[in-house]
Amino acid sequence: MGKVMRVIRTVKEMKGVVRAFKRVGKSIGFVPTMGYLHEGHLSLVRAAKKENDLVVMSIFVNPIQFAPGEDFERYPRDEKRDFNLAEKEGVDIVFVPSVKEMYPRKNLTFVEVEEITQYLCGGKRPGHFKGVTTVVTKLFNIVMPDRAYFGKKDFQQFKVIKRMVEDLNMDVEVVGCPIVREKDGLALSSRNIYLTEKERESALALYKSLLLARKLIEEGETSAERIKEKMKEFILSFPHVKNVDYVEIVDQDSFKSVEYVKERDLIALAVFVGDARLIDNWVVGEEL
Amino acid sequence: MGKVMRVIRTVKEMKGVVRAFKRVGKSIGFVPTMGYLHEGHLSLVRAAKKENDLVVMSIFVNPIQFAPGEDFERYPRDEKRDFNLAEKEGVDIVFVPSVKEMYPRKNLTFVEVEEITQYLCGGKRPGHFKGVTTVVTKLFNIVMPDRAYFGKKDFQQFKVIKRMVEDLNMDVEVVGCPIVREKDGLALSSRNIYLTEKERESALALYKSLLLARKLIEEGETSAERIKEKMKEFILSFPHVKNVDYVEIVDQDSFKSVEYVKERDLIALAVFVGDARLIDNWVVGEEL
């Protein structure tokens, strides 16, 4: 039996506890989440446990990173289930602030990464990354982690946060962890819960289109335009695909589109399957 | 004879030194400046020395808080003089990074306080406070102060930084210190060096217009409009006044204009005297 996980709901208590640990020289690994945990989140916890004395997970569905009309209200929440999964995985402290606790009055201060947030999900969800970088800054200031763990399913988010940390001289190592997939290849996401059984089959379109891209590249195709076109066509052949939000092939640092594909480029896509907006990506040359 | 002051020019060394002090439980007082020190800065150092084990001063003329056409290039710099003054006052560490050290590549990440930066100097100098809050965040992350000291001559800056710290859950106490004036009332400013002898006389217009406002209020005047009009007229009667940038009477929290003056309201002004843009202010009911 492991230790009992501590549940903290206030900024004040979280700050106090963390600072006590820091004073005695303990290192802190931090896994920020929006809850409704899956194996992807748990893989971050395992990475954090290996490298730190203490693992803190936050569960907070951050309203300011959702645009009006997005799924803030219906985003899945299940605290009890999350606490069980987190405790079993060995999380030491779970930080679950209310919206009021995180934003006690109108928030006027924002942290924004420019340029690289104009593309992909940033282009399609204006204000999204501004909400993400602002809440992550707040969480970093509260939790004071030595290392923070992010999944590479949100590859752009991972890079945006890395850039923010470097630009603002924050004292955190930002660690990116590989995408975790179901046996059939579907990238794990809390939003997969939105899918009906039939839609779940169509959701494989994302992963399979990345396999297609890899095959085309292996066969010698270099034109980003042709690869993207073939991917889109392929994705739209799945019955429950409503809409391809984007398929892009970009430089993984600038996030600008490339004309010819090369190693390290990022192939990223967002697709609406039923009511769920799903994302996936592959860095050319890496495992898939 | 006091201790020798340590001069640090790199972020890495500054971070290392500060963290060593933090580990042994020392508190850090921080005085961020753009150098060309005067008695105002030194009063901040004295306040910091009273309340902290260690006093760190930064000297950095931050390019991103100057708009094109402002005085970034000609802003007065004199390192030797500054080091002497700082050391005499008991500063333990002076942090003097180069622009390249603070911005090693194009900075993409900005911290911005919205709404309250739209008025007064924020309204007249677009982007100014965005540059200030960004560099102050960087400096806070590097220096990790327990307390940071700001002069209330830049009253709006003091409040903007206070708001930023609260909104982002930063672990710093923001301390505002009273304006330091010459014997005749001129608020100390590094920019006073721009004034010729004749202009120096006209620069008193700012302080004297605040005295006029106080007198009007004491006599029962409550109309912000009438007070502002009389102040402007008075200021423009000084020979070397080029232009009144603004005279405003605002709520000191929202920075919105008030119609009727009451205690705690802020009377703030910016005036071009010769080539110098000078600012001053008075909080109604406080000392002047």
Coordinates of C-alpha atoms in Angstrom, one line a residue:
Chain A
M1 CA 0.0 0.0 0.0
G2 CA 1.3 3.4 -0.9
K3 CA 1.0 6.6 1.0
V4 CA -2.3 8.4 1.2
M5 CA -2.5 11.2 -1.4
R6 CA -3.0 14.7 -0.1
V7 CA -5.8 16.7 -1.6
I8 CA -5.3 20.5 -1.6
R9 CA -7.9 23.0 -2.7
T10 CA -6.5 26.4 -1.9
V11 CA -3.6 28.3 -3.3
K12 CA -2.5 29.3 0.2
E13 CA -2.2 25.7 1.4
M14 CA -0.5 24.6 -1.8
K15 CA 2.1 27.3 -1.5
G16 CA 2.8 26.6 2.1
V17 CA 3.2 22.8 1.6
V18 CA 5.4 23.2 -1.4
R19 CA 7.7 25.7 0.2
A20 CA 8.1 23.5 3.2
F21 CA 9.3 20.7 0.9
K22 CA 11.6 23.1 -1.0
R23 CA 13.2 24.3 2.2
V24 CA 14.4 20.7 3.0
G25 CA 15.8 20.4 -0.5
K26 CA 13.1 18.1 -2.0
S27 CA 12.6 18.3 -5.8
I28 CA 9.1 18.7 -7.2
G29 CA 7.7 17.1 -10.3
F30 CA 4.5 18.7 -11.6
V31 CA 1.8 17.3 -13.9
P32 CA -0.8 19.9 -14.8
T33 CA -4.0 18.4 -16.1
M34 CA -7.7 19.2 -16.7
G35 CA -8.6 15.9 -15.1
Y36 CA -10.6 13.0 -16.5
L37 CA -7.4 11.1 -16.4
H38 CA -6.2 8.5 -18.8
E39 CA -3.1 6.5 -19.5
G40 CA -1.5 9.5 -21.1
H41 CA -1.7 11.6 -17.9
L42 CA -0.5 8.6 -15.9
S43 CA 2.5 8.2 -18.1
L44 CA 3.4 11.7 -17.1
V45 CA 3.1 10.8 -13.5
R46 CA 5.4 7.9 -13.9
A47 CA 8.0 10.1 -15.6
A48 CA 7.7 12.6 -12.8
K49 CA 8.1 10.0 -10.1
K50 CA 11.3 8.8 -11.6
E51 CA 12.9 12.2 -11.6
N52 CA 11.6 14.0 -8.5
D53 CA 11.1 13.5 -4.7
L54 CA 7.5 14.7 -4.8
V55 CA 4.9 14.6 -7.5
V56 CA 2.2 17.2 -7.6
M57 CA -0.7 16.9 -10.0
S58 CA -3.2 19.7 -10.6
I59 CA -6.7 19.1 -11.9
F60 CA -8.3 22.3 -13.2
V61 CA -10.5 22.9 -16.1
N62 CA -9.3 26.4 -17.0
P63 CA -12.2 28.5 -18.3
I64 CA -10.0 31.2 -19.9
Q65 CA -8.5 28.8 -22.4
F66 CA -11.9 27.9 -23.8
A67 CA -13.6 30.3 -26.3
P68 CA -17.3 30.9 -26.1
G69 CA -19.1 28.0 -27.8
E70 CA -16.3 25.5 -27.0
D71 CA -16.7 22.6 -24.6
F72 CA -15.8 24.2 -21.2
E73 CA -19.2 23.4 -19.6
R74 CA -19.4 19.8 -20.9
Y75 CA -15.7 19.0 -20.5
P76 CA -15.8 15.7 -18.6
R77 CA -15.2 15.9 -14.9
D78 CA -15.0 13.0 -12.3
E79 CA -13.0 13.9 -9.2
K80 CA -13.5 10.6 -7.4
R81 CA -12.3 8.6 -10.4
D82 CA -9.3 10.9 -10.9
F83 CA -8.3 10.8 -7.3
N84 CA -8.3 7.0 -7.3
L85 CA -6.2 6.8 -10.5
A86 CA -3.8 9.5 -9.3
E87 CA -3.3 7.9 -5.9
K88 CA -2.8 4.4 -7.4
E89 CA -0.1 5.9 -9.6
G90 CA 1.7 7.4 -6.6
V91 CA 0.8 11.1 -6.9
D92 CA 1.7 12.7 -3.6
I93 CA -0.4 15.8 -3.8
V94 CA -3.3 16.6 -6.0
F95 CA -4.1 20.3 -6.3
V96 CA -7.8 20.9 -7.3
P97 CA -8.6 24.6 -7.0
S98 CA -12.0 26.0 -7.9
V99 CA -12.4 28.6 -10.6
K100 CA -13.0 31.2 -7.8
E101 CA -9.8 30.1 -6.1
M102 CA -7.7 30.6 -9.3
Y103 CA -9.5 33.7 -10.4
P104 CA -10.8 35.4 -7.2
R105 CA -11.6 38.5 -9.2
K106 CA -11.5 39.6 -12.8
N107 CA -8.1 38.5 -14.1
L108 CA -6.4 41.4 -15.8
T109 CA -2.9 39.9 -16.3
F110 CA -2.1 37.6 -19.2
V111 CA 1.0 35.8 -20.4
E112 CA 1.2 35.5 -24.1
V113 CA 3.6 33.8 -26.5
E114 CA 3.4 35.6 -29.8
E115 CA 4.1 34.3 -33.4
I116 CA 4.3 30.5 -32.8
T117 CA 0.8 30.6 -31.4
Q118 CA -0.6 32.0 -34.6
Y119 CA -0.6 28.6 -36.3
L120 CA -2.4 25.2 -36.0
C121 CA -4.5 25.1 -32.9
G122 CA -3.5 28.7 -32.0
G123 CA -4.9 29.9 -35.3
K124 CA -8.1 27.9 -35.0
R125 CA -8.7 28.7 -31.4
P126 CA -7.9 32.4 -30.9
G127 CA -7.0 33.1 -27.3
H128 CA -6.6 29.5 -26.4
F129 CA -2.8 29.5 -25.8
K130 CA -3.1 32.9 -24.1
G131 CA -5.3 31.1 -21.5
V132 CA -3.0 28.2 -21.3
T133 CA 0.2 30.1 -20.8
T134 CA -1.5 32.4 -18.2
V135 CA -2.8 29.5 -16.1
V136 CA 0.4 27.5 -16.4
T137 CA 2.3 30.6 -15.2
K138 CA 0.0 30.8 -12.2
L139 CA 0.3 27.1 -11.5
F140 CA 4.1 27.3 -11.8
N141 CA 4.2 30.2 -9.4
I142 CA 2.0 28.2 -6.9
V143 CA 3.6 24.8 -7.2
M144 CA 7.2 25.9 -7.9
P145 CA 8.1 22.7 -9.7
D146 CA 11.6 21.7 -10.7
R147 CA 10.2 19.8 -13.6
A148 CA 6.8 20.0 -15.4
Y149 CA 5.5 17.2 -17.6
F150 CA 3.4 17.7 -20.7
G151 CA 2.1 15.2 -23.3
K152 CA 3.2 15.7 -26.9
K153 CA -0.2 15.0 -28.2
D154 CA -0.6 18.8 -27.6
F155 CA 2.8 19.3 -29.3
Q156 CA 2.3 23.0 -29.9
Q157 CA 1.3 23.5 -26.3
F158 CA 4.5 21.7 -25.2
K159 CA 6.6 23.9 -27.4
V160 CA 4.7 27.1 -26.5
I161 CA 5.2 26.5 -22.8
K162 CA 8.9 25.6 -23.3
R163 CA 9.4 28.9 -25.1
M164 CA 7.5 30.8 -22.4
V165 CA 9.8 29.3 -19.7
E166 CA 12.9 30.2 -21.7
D167 CA 11.8 33.8 -22.6
L168 CA 10.7 34.6 -19.0
N169 CA 13.7 32.9 -17.3
M170 CA 11.4 30.6 -15.3
D171 CA 13.1 28.0 -13.2
V172 CA 11.4 24.9 -14.5
E173 CA 12.5 22.2 -16.8
V174 CA 9.7 21.5 -19.3
V175 CA 9.6 17.8 -20.1
G176 CA 7.7 16.5 -23.1
C177 CA 6.4 12.9 -23.0
P178 CA 5.4 10.7 -25.9
I179 CA 1.8 10.3 -27.1
V180 CA 0.1 7.3 -25.5
R181 CA -2.2 5.4 -27.9
E182 CA -4.9 2.8 -27.7
K183 CA -3.9 -0.6 -29.2
D184 CA -5.5 0.4 -32.5
G185 CA -3.6 3.7 -32.6
L186 CA -6.1 6.3 -31.3
A187 CA -4.3 8.9 -29.3
L188 CA -5.7 9.0 -25.8
S189 CA -7.7 12.1 -25.0
S190 CA -10.3 13.0 -22.3
R191 CA -12.4 14.2 -25.2
N192 CA -12.6 10.6 -26.6
I193 CA -15.5 10.2 -24.2
Y194 CA -17.6 12.4 -26.5
L195 CA -17.5 9.7 -29.2
T196 CA -20.2 7.2 -29.9
E197 CA -19.2 3.7 -30.7
K198 CA -19.5 4.4 -34.5
E199 CA -17.6 7.7 -34.2
R200 CA -14.9 5.9 -32.3
E201 CA -14.1 3.9 -35.4
S202 CA -14.0 7.0 -37.5
A203 CA -11.7 8.7 -35.0
L204 CA -9.0 6.3 -36.2
A205 CA -8.8 8.5 -39.3
L206 CA -6.3 10.8 -37.5
Y207 CA -3.8 8.1 -36.7
K208 CA -4.3 6.3 -39.9
S209 CA -3.7 9.5 -41.9
L210 CA -0.4 9.9 -40.1
L211 CA 0.5 6.4 -41.1
L212 CA -0.4 7.3 -44.7
A213 CA 1.8 10.3 -44.5
R214 CA 4.7 8.2 -43.2
K215 CA 4.2 5.7 -46.1
L216 CA 4.1 8.5 -48.7
I217 CA 7.3 10.0 -47.3
E218 CA 9.0 6.6 -47.1
E219 CA 8.1 6.1 -50.8
G220 CA 9.9 9.3 -51.6
E221 CA 7.1 12.0 -51.6
T222 CA 8.4 15.3 -50.4
S223 CA 5.7 17.8 -51.4
A224 CA 3.9 18.9 -48.2
E225 CA 1.0 20.1 -50.4
R226 CA 0.5 16.6 -51.9
I227 CA 0.8 14.8 -48.6
K228 CA -1.7 17.2 -46.9
E229 CA -4.2 16.7 -49.8
K230 CA -4.0 13.0 -49.7
M231 CA -4.4 13.0 -45.9
K232 CA -7.4 15.2 -46.1
E233 CA -9.0 13.1 -48.8
F234 CA -8.4 10.0 -46.8
I235 CA -9.7 11.5 -43.5
L236 CA -12.9 12.7 -45.2
S237 CA -13.6 9.1 -46.5
F238 CA -14.4 8.1 -42.9
P239 CA -18.2 8.3 -42.3
H240 CA -18.5 10.3 -39.0
V241 CA -15.8 12.9 -39.8
K242 CA -17.6 16.2 -39.8
N243 CA -14.9 18.5 -40.8
V244 CA -11.1 18.6 -41.1
D245 CA -10.1 21.6 -38.9
Y246 CA -6.6 21.6 -40.3
V247 CA -3.9 19.3 -41.6
E248 CA -0.5 21.1 -41.6
I249 CA 3.1 20.3 -42.1
V250 CA 5.3 22.8 -40.3
D251 CA 8.7 23.5 -38.9
Q252 CA 8.6 22.3 -35.4
D253 CA 10.2 25.4 -33.9
S254 CA 8.6 28.3 -36.0
F255 CA 5.4 26.4 -36.7
K256 CA 5.4 27.9 -40.2
S257 CA 4.3 25.7 -43.1
V258 CA 7.0 24.0 -45.0
E259 CA 7.0 23.4 -48.8
Y260 CA 9.1 20.2 -48.7
V261 CA 9.0 17.7 -45.9
K262 CA 12.1 16.8 -44.0
E263 CA 13.1 15.1 -40.7
R264 CA 12.0 16.8 -37.5
D265 CA 9.1 18.6 -39.3
L266 CA 5.7 18.3 -37.6
I267 CA 2.7 16.8 -39.2
A268 CA -0.3 18.0 -37.1
L269 CA -4.0 17.8 -37.6
A270 CA -7.3 18.6 -35.9
V271 CA -10.5 16.8 -37.0
F272 CA -14.1 17.1 -35.8
V273 CA -15.5 13.6 -35.4
G274 CA -19.1 13.8 -34.3
D275 CA -19.0 16.6 -31.7
A276 CA -15.4 15.9 -30.6
R277 CA -12.5 18.0 -31.8
L278 CA -9.6 15.6 -31.9
I279 CA -5.9 16.3 -32.5
D280 CA -2.9 14.2 -33.3
N281 CA 0.6 14.6 -34.7
W282 CA 3.8 13.0 -35.8
V283 CA 7.3 14.3 -35.9
V284 CA 8.8 13.1 -39.2
G285 CA 11.5 10.5 -38.4
E286 CA 10.3 9.6 -35.0
E287 CA 8.3 6.6 -33.9
L288 CA 4.6 6.5 -34.7
Chain B
M1 CA 33.8 50.3 5.8
G2 CA 31.0 48.2 4.4
K3 CA 31.3 45.0 2.5
V4 CA 32.4 45.1 -1.2
M5 CA 29.4 45.0 -3.5
R6 CA 29.3 42.1 -5.9
V7 CA 28.7 42.9 -9.5
I8 CA 26.9 40.2 -11.5
R9 CA 26.4 40.4 -15.3
T10 CA 24.9 37.0 -16.2
V11 CA 21.5 35.5 -15.5
K12 CA 23.2 32.2 -14.7
E13 CA 25.4 33.6 -12.0
M14 CA 22.6 35.7 -10.6
K15 CA 20.3 32.7 -10.3
G16 CA 23.0 30.6 -8.7
V17 CA 24.0 33.2 -6.1
V18 CA 20.4 34.0 -5.2
R19 CA 19.4 30.3 -4.8
A20 CA 22.4 29.7 -2.5
F21 CA 21.2 32.5 -0.3
K22 CA 17.6 31.2 -0.4
R23 CA 18.7 27.8 0.6
V24 CA 20.2 29.1 3.8
G25 CA 16.9 31.0 4.6
K26 CA 18.1 34.5 3.7
S27 CA 15.4 37.0 2.6
I28 CA 16.0 39.1 -0.5
G29 CA 15.0 42.6 -1.1
F30 CA 15.1 43.7 -4.7
V31 CA 15.4 47.2 -6.2
P32 CA 14.9 47.2 -10.0
T33 CA 16.2 50.3 -11.7
M34 CA 17.3 51.7 -15.0
G35 CA 20.3 53.2 -13.3
Y36 CA 21.5 56.8 -13.2
L37 CA 20.7 56.6 -9.6
H38 CA 19.3 59.4 -7.5
E39 CA 18.1 59.8 -4.0
G40 CA 14.7 58.2 -5.0
H41 CA 16.4 55.0 -5.9
L42 CA 18.6 55.2 -2.7
S43 CA 15.5 55.6 -0.6
L44 CA 14.3 52.2 -2.0
V45 CA 17.6 50.6 -1.1
R46 CA 17.3 51.9 2.5
A47 CA 13.8 50.5 2.8
A48 CA 15.0 47.2 1.4
K49 CA 17.9 47.0 3.8
K50 CA 15.6 47.4 6.8
E51 CA 13.4 44.5 5.8
N52 CA 15.7 41.9 4.2
D53 CA 19.0 40.0 4.8
L54 CA 20.3 40.8 1.3
V55 CA 19.7 43.7 -1.1
V56 CA 19.9 43.1 -4.8
M57 CA 19.7 46.1 -7.2
S58 CA 19.3 45.6 -10.9
I59 CA 20.4 48.3 -13.4
F60 CA 19.0 47.6 -16.9
V61 CA 17.7 50.1 -19.4
N62 CA 15.0 47.9 -20.9
P63 CA 14.6 48.5 -24.6
I64 CA 11.2 46.8 -24.9
Q65 CA 9.5 49.4 -22.7
F66 CA 10.5 52.3 -25.0
A67 CA 8.6 53.0 -28.1
P68 CA 10.4 54.0 -31.3
G69 CA 11.2 57.7 -31.0
E70 CA 11.4 57.7 -27.2
D71 CA 14.6 58.2 -25.3
F72 CA 16.0 54.7 -25.1
E73 CA 19.3 55.6 -26.8
R74 CA 19.9 58.8 -24.9
Y75 CA 18.7 57.6 -21.6
P76 CA 21.5 58.5 -19.2
R77 CA 23.9 55.8 -18.2
D78 CA 26.9 55.9 -15.8
E79 CA 27.8 52.6 -14.4
K80 CA 30.8 53.7 -12.3
R81 CA 28.8 56.5 -10.7
D82 CA 25.9 54.1 -10.0
F83 CA 28.1 51.4 -8.5
N84 CA 29.7 53.9 -6.2
L85 CA 26.3 55.2 -5.0
A86 CA 24.8 51.7 -4.6
E87 CA 27.8 50.4 -2.7
K88 CA 27.8 53.3 -0.4
E89 CA 24.2 52.7 0.4
G90 CA 24.9 49.1 1.2
V91 CA 23.6 47.2 -1.8
D92 CA 25.0 43.7 -1.6
I93 CA 24.6 42.6 -5.2
V94 CA 24.2 44.7 -8.3
F95 CA 22.8 42.9 -11.4
V96 CA 23.8 44.6 -14.6
P97 CA 22.9 42.4 -17.5
S98 CA 23.4 43.4 -21.1
V99 CA 20.5 43.6 -23.5
K100 CA 21.8 40.4 -25.2
E101 CA 21.9 38.7 -21.8
M102 CA 18.2 39.6 -21.1
Y103 CA 17.0 39.0 -24.6
P104 CA 19.4 36.4 -26.2
R105 CA 17.0 35.9 -29.1
K106 CA 13.8 37.5 -30.3
N107 CA 11.5 37.7 -27.2
L108 CA 8.1 36.1 -28.0
T109 CA 6.7 36.0 -24.6
F110 CA 5.0 39.0 -23.0
V111 CA 3.3 39.6 -19.7
E112 CA 0.5 42.2 -20.0
V113 CA -1.9 43.8 -17.5
E114 CA -5.0 44.8 -19.3
E115 CA -7.5 47.6 -18.6
I116 CA -5.6 49.6 -15.9
T117 CA -2.8 50.1 -18.4
Q118 CA -5.0 51.9 -20.9
Y119 CA -5.0 55.2 -19.0
L120 CA -2.4 57.9 -18.1
C121 CA 1.1 56.9 -19.1
G122 CA -0.2 53.6 -20.5
G123 CA -2.6 55.5 -22.8
K124 CA 0.1 57.9 -23.9
R125 CA 2.9 55.3 -24.3
P126 CA 1.4 52.2 -26.0
G127 CA 3.3 49.1 -25.2
H128 CA 5.2 50.7 -22.4
F129 CA 3.7 48.8 -19.5
K130 CA 3.8 45.6 -21.5
G131 CA 7.6 46.0 -21.7
V132 CA 7.7 46.9 -18.0
T133 CA 5.7 43.9 -16.8
T134 CA 7.6 41.5 -19.1
V135 CA 11.0 42.6 -17.8
V136 CA 9.9 42.8 -14.2
T137 CA 8.6 39.2 -14.5
K138 CA 11.9 38.1 -15.9
L139 CA 13.8 39.9 -13.2
F140 CA 11.6 38.4 -10.5
N141 CA 12.2 35.0 -11.9
I142 CA 16.0 35.6 -11.9
V143 CA 16.3 37.4 -8.5
M144 CA 13.5 35.6 -6.6
P145 CA 13.0 38.4 -4.2
D146 CA 10.9 38.3 -1.1
R147 CA 10.1 42.0 -1.5
A148 CA 10.5 44.3 -4.4
Y149 CA 10.6 48.1 -4.1
F150 CA 9.2 50.7 -6.4
G151 CA 8.9 54.4 -6.2
K152 CA 5.5 56.0 -6.2
K153 CA 6.5 58.7 -8.7
D154 CA 5.6 56.0 -11.2
F155 CA 2.4 55.4 -9.3
Q156 CA 0.7 53.6 -12.2
Q157 CA 3.7 51.3 -12.6
F158 CA 3.6 50.5 -8.9
K159 CA -0.1 49.5 -9.1
V160 CA 0.3 47.6 -12.4
I161 CA 3.1 45.5 -11.0
K162 CA 1.1 44.9 -7.8
R163 CA -1.8 43.7 -9.8
M164 CA 0.4 41.5 -12.0
V165 CA 1.9 39.9 -8.9
E166 CA -1.6 39.2 -7.4
D167 CA -3.1 37.9 -10.7
L168 CA -0.2 35.6 -11.4
N169 CA 0.2 34.3 -7.8
M170 CA 3.8 35.5 -7.7
D171 CA 5.6 35.2 -4.4
V172 CA 6.8 38.7 -4.0
E173 CA 5.6 41.5 -1.8
V174 CA 5.5 44.7 -3.9
V175 CA 6.4 47.7 -1.7
G176 CA 5.7 51.2 -2.8
C177 CA 7.9 54.0 -1.5
P178 CA 7.1 57.8 -1.3
I179 CA 8.2 60.2 -4.0
V180 CA 11.5 61.9 -3.1
R181 CA 11.7 65.6 -4.0
E182 CA 14.3 68.2 -4.3
K183 CA 14.1 71.0 -1.7
D184 CA 12.0 73.1 -4.0
G185 CA 9.6 70.2 -4.7
L186 CA 10.8 68.8 -8.0
A187 CA 10.3 65.0 -8.1
L188 CA 13.6 63.3 -8.5
S189 CA 14.0 61.6 -11.9
S190 CA 16.9 60.3 -14.0
R191 CA 15.4 62.3 -16.8
N192 CA 15.9 65.6 -14.9
I193 CA 19.4 65.5 -16.4
Y194 CA 17.8 66.4 -19.8
L195 CA 16.8 69.9 -18.4
T196 CA 18.8 73.0 -19.0
E197 CA 19.0 75.5 -16.1
K198 CA 16.1 77.5 -17.4
E199 CA 14.0 74.4 -18.1
R200 CA 14.8 73.2 -14.6
E201 CA 12.8 76.2 -13.2
S202 CA 9.9 75.5 -15.5
A203 CA 9.9 71.8 -14.4
L204 CA 8.6 73.0 -11.0
A205 CA 5.3 73.5 -12.8
L206 CA 4.4 69.9 -12.1
Y207 CA 4.8 70.0 -8.3
K208 CA 3.3 73.5 -8.1
S209 CA 0.3 72.5 -10.1
L210 CA -0.3 69.7 -7.6
L211 CA 0.0 72.2 -4.7
L212 CA -2.6 74.3 -6.6
A213 CA -4.9 71.3 -6.9
R214 CA -4.5 70.7 -3.2
K215 CA -5.4 74.3 -2.4
L216 CA -8.4 74.2 -4.7
I217 CA -9.6 71.0 -3.0
E218 CA -9.0 72.5 0.5
E219 CA -11.1 75.4 -0.6
G220 CA -14.0 73.1 -1.4
E221 CA -13.6 72.5 -5.1
T222 CA -14.8 69.0 -6.1
S223 CA -15.1 69.2 -9.9
A224 CA -12.3 67.2 -11.4
E225 CA -12.8 69.0 -14.7
R226 CA -12.3 72.4 -13.2
I227 CA -9.3 71.4 -11.2
K228 CA -7.7 69.8 -14.3
E229 CA -8.4 72.9 -16.3
K230 CA -6.8 75.2 -13.8
M231 CA -3.8 72.9 -13.4
K232 CA -3.3 72.9 -17.2
E233 CA -3.6 76.6 -17.5
F234 CA -1.2 77.1 -14.7
I235 CA 1.4 74.7 -16.1
L236 CA 1.2 76.2 -19.6
S237 CA 2.1 79.6 -18.0
F238 CA 5.6 78.3 -17.4
P239 CA 8.0 79.4 -20.2
H240 CA 9.7 76.1 -21.1
V241 CA 6.7 73.9 -21.0
K242 CA 6.3 72.5 -24.5
N243 CA 3.2 70.5 -24.0
V244 CA 1.0 69.0 -21.3
D245 CA 0.9 65.3 -22.1
Y246 CA -2.0 64.7 -19.7
V247 CA -3.4 65.9 -16.4
E248 CA -5.9 63.3 -15.0
I249 CA -7.8 62.7 -11.8
V250 CA -8.6 59.0 -11.5
D251 CA -9.7 56.3 -9.1
Q252 CA -6.4 54.8 -7.9
D253 CA -7.5 51.2 -8.4
S254 CA -9.3 51.3 -11.8
F255 CA -7.4 54.4 -13.1
K256 CA -10.7 55.6 -14.6
S257 CA -11.4 59.3 -14.6
V258 CA -13.5 60.6 -11.8
E259 CA -16.0 63.4 -12.0
Y260 CA -15.8 64.5 -8.4
V261 CA -12.6 64.4 -6.5
K262 CA -12.5 62.5 -3.2
E263 CA -9.8 61.1 -0.8
R264 CA -7.5 58.4 -2.3
D265 CA -8.1 59.6 -5.8
L266 CA -4.9 60.1 -7.8
I267 CA -4.0 63.3 -9.5
A268 CA -1.4 62.5 -12.1
L269 CA 0.3 64.4 -14.8
A270 CA 2.9 64.2 -17.5
V271 CA 4.5 67.3 -19.0
F272 CA 7.1 67.9 -21.7
V273 CA 9.6 70.5 -20.4
G274 CA 12.1 71.1 -23.1
D275 CA 12.9 67.6 -24.4
A276 CA 12.2 65.9 -21.1
R277 CA 8.9 64.1 -20.4
L278 CA 8.4 64.5 -16.7
I279 CA 5.7 62.9 -14.5
D280 CA 4.4 63.6 -11.0
N281 CA 1.4 62.7 -8.9
W282 CA -0.4 63.2 -5.6
V283 CA -2.9 60.9 -3.9
V284 CA -5.6 63.2 -2.5
G285 CA -5.4 63.3 1.3
E286 CA -1.8 62.2 1.5
E287 CA 1.3 64.3 2.1
L288 CA 2.6 66.4 -0.7

